[in-house]
Amino acid sequence: MASPAVAPPRSSSKTESYVDNKRKEDIRQVNITSACSVADAVRTSLGPKGMDKMISTPSGEVIITNDGATILNKMEVLQPAAKMLVELSKSQDSAAGDG
């Protein structure tokens, strides 16, 4: 029976580094999924046939709106890429008046 191949020890050099490509792919996939989730939450309120959304806040207040910026502002977003979309909507709302 043949023994398993053993890789030669690496020399320590400042130019060599370990790059974890699997983790980068996982993070990218989570960012895409969270951005799609934010888009899905707002999608039906957009356009000329946009529907209203009923939002219930933790304090019991009920808001009915079809404004995308209002919907995104009332959402509690934790994921960084999704937060960036919410902040983008806020800045667009303040600059152009439409989030």
mmCIF file of C-alpha atoms in Angstrom:
data_model
loop_
_atom_site.group_PDB
_atom_site.id
_atom_site.type_symbol
_atom_site.label_atom_id
_atom_site.label_comp_id
_atom_site.label_asym_id
_atom_site.label_seq_id
_atom_site.Cartn_x
_atom_site.Cartn_y
_atom_site.Cartn_z
ATOM 1 C CA MET A 1 0.000 0.000 0.000
ATOM 2 C CA ALA A 2 1.362 3.387 -0.972
ATOM 3 C CA SER A 3 1.770 6.033 1.668
ATOM 4 C CA PRO A 4 -0.127 9.303 1.191
ATOM 5 C CA ALA A 5 1.788 12.135 -0.426
ATOM 6 C CA VAL A 6 3.103 14.665 2.020
ATOM 7 C CA ALA A 7 3.584 18.233 0.883
ATOM 8 C CA PRO A 8 7.033 19.673 1.530
ATOM 9 C CA PRO A 9 7.135 22.262 4.311
ATOM 10 C CA ARG A 10 6.747 25.827 3.098
ATOM 11 C CA SER A 11 9.477 28.271 3.700
ATOM 12 C CA SER A 12 8.334 31.224 5.748
ATOM 13 C CA SER A 13 8.267 34.304 3.599
ATOM 14 C CA LYS A 14 6.468 37.601 3.960
ATOM 15 C CA THR A 15 5.138 37.341 0.399
ATOM 16 C CA GLU A 16 3.283 34.071 1.022
ATOM 17 C CA SER A 17 -0.146 34.228 2.591
ATOM 18 C CA TYR A 18 -3.105 31.940 2.976
ATOM 19 C CA VAL A 19 -6.171 33.119 1.119
ATOM 20 C CA ASP A 20 -9.508 31.610 2.126
ATOM 21 C CA ASN A 21 -11.503 31.814 -1.113
ATOM 22 C CA LYS A 22 -14.379 29.731 0.249
ATOM 23 C CA ARG A 23 -15.208 32.336 2.886
ATOM 24 C CA LYS A 24 -15.163 35.115 0.275
ATOM 25 C CA GLU A 25 -17.662 33.184 -1.822
ATOM 26 C CA ASP A 26 -19.900 32.580 1.210
ATOM 27 C CA ILE A 27 -19.881 36.290 2.098
ATOM 28 C CA ARG A 28 -20.641 37.252 -1.499
ATOM 29 C CA GLN A 29 -23.582 34.831 -1.578
ATOM 30 C CA VAL A 30 -24.986 36.192 1.706
ATOM 31 C CA ASN A 31 -24.706 39.763 0.364
ATOM 32 C CA ILE A 32 -26.570 38.817 -2.819
ATOM 33 C CA THR A 33 -29.278 37.003 -0.856
ATOM 34 C CA SER A 34 -29.803 39.915 1.530
ATOM 35 C CA ALA A 35 -29.990 42.436 -1.330
ATOM 36 C CA CYS A 36 -32.581 40.244 -3.059
ATOM 37 C CA SER A 37 -34.586 40.067 0.174
ATOM 38 C CA VAL A 38 -34.644 43.864 0.495
ATOM 39 C CA ALA A 39 -35.672 44.175 -3.158
ATOM 40 C CA ASP A 40 -38.452 41.620 -2.672
ATOM 41 C CA ALA A 41 -39.805 43.590 0.292
ATOM 42 C CA VAL A 42 -40.140 46.757 -1.789
ATOM 43 C CA ARG A 43 -40.831 45.327 -5.272
ATOM 44 C CA THR A 44 -44.653 45.170 -5.087
ATOM 45 C CA SER A 45 -44.927 48.803 -4.009
ATOM 46 C CA LEU A 46 -43.119 50.161 -7.078
ATOM 47 C CA GLY A 47 -44.562 51.361 -10.357
ATOM 48 C CA PRO A 48 -47.922 52.735 -11.423
ATOM 49 C CA LYS A 49 -49.728 49.628 -10.166
ATOM 50 C CA GLY A 50 -47.809 49.544 -6.888
ATOM 51 C CA MET A 51 -49.640 48.181 -3.882
ATOM 52 C CA ASP A 52 -49.667 49.676 -0.402
ATOM 53 C CA LYS A 53 -47.805 47.988 2.436
ATOM 54 C CA MET A 54 -49.069 47.781 6.000
ATOM 55 C CA ILE A 55 -46.212 48.096 8.474
ATOM 56 C CA SER A 56 -46.637 47.390 12.161
ATOM 57 C CA THR A 57 -44.020 48.912 14.454
ATOM 58 C CA PRO A 58 -42.993 47.345 17.787
ATOM 59 C CA SER A 59 -44.807 50.166 19.599
ATOM 60 C CA GLY A 60 -48.090 49.121 17.954
ATOM 61 C CA GLU A 61 -48.274 51.933 15.405
ATOM 62 C CA VAL A 62 -49.601 50.884 11.988
ATOM 63 C CA ILE A 63 -48.337 52.646 8.863
ATOM 64 C CA ILE A 64 -49.834 52.172 5.400
ATOM 65 C CA THR A 65 -47.582 53.379 2.587
ATOM 66 C CA ASN A 66 -46.328 52.584 -0.869
ATOM 67 C CA ASP A 67 -43.208 54.750 -0.563
ATOM 68 C CA GLY A 68 -40.085 52.596 -0.831
ATOM 69 C CA ALA A 69 -38.012 54.869 1.398
ATOM 70 C CA THR A 70 -40.593 54.705 4.201
ATOM 71 C CA ILE A 71 -40.784 50.922 3.939
ATOM 72 C CA LEU A 72 -37.004 50.577 4.116
ATOM 73 C CA ASN A 73 -36.679 53.077 6.994
ATOM 74 C CA LYS A 74 -39.127 51.090 9.111
ATOM 75 C CA MET A 75 -37.317 47.785 8.497
ATOM 76 C CA GLU A 76 -34.755 46.585 11.034
ATOM 77 C CA VAL A 77 -31.852 45.575 8.839
ATOM 78 C CA LEU A 78 -28.768 43.961 10.366
ATOM 79 C CA GLN A 79 -26.812 42.681 7.365
ATOM 80 C CA PRO A 80 -24.218 45.236 6.131
ATOM 81 C CA ALA A 81 -25.053 45.014 2.414
ATOM 82 C CA ALA A 82 -28.766 45.424 3.145
ATOM 83 C CA LYS A 83 -27.988 48.365 5.456
ATOM 84 C CA MET A 84 -26.106 49.976 2.591
ATOM 85 C CA LEU A 85 -29.210 49.708 0.389
ATOM 86 C CA VAL A 86 -31.340 51.302 3.117
ATOM 87 C CA GLU A 87 -28.828 54.150 3.521
ATOM 88 C CA LEU A 88 -28.758 54.602 -0.250
ATOM 89 C CA SER A 89 -32.527 54.915 -0.244
ATOM 90 C CA LYS A 90 -32.360 57.525 2.542
ATOM 91 C CA SER A 91 -29.810 59.633 0.669
ATOM 92 C CA GLN A 92 -31.782 59.393 -2.577
ATOM 93 C CA ASP A 93 -34.952 60.394 -0.722
ATOM 94 C CA SER A 94 -33.272 63.480 0.720
ATOM 95 C CA ALA A 95 -31.615 64.479 -2.568
ATOM 96 C CA ALA A 96 -34.357 63.753 -5.094
ATOM 97 C CA GLY A 97 -37.423 63.388 -2.901
ATOM 98 C CA ASP A 98 -38.033 59.822 -3.963
ATOM 99 C CA GLY A 99 -36.478 56.848 -2.186
#
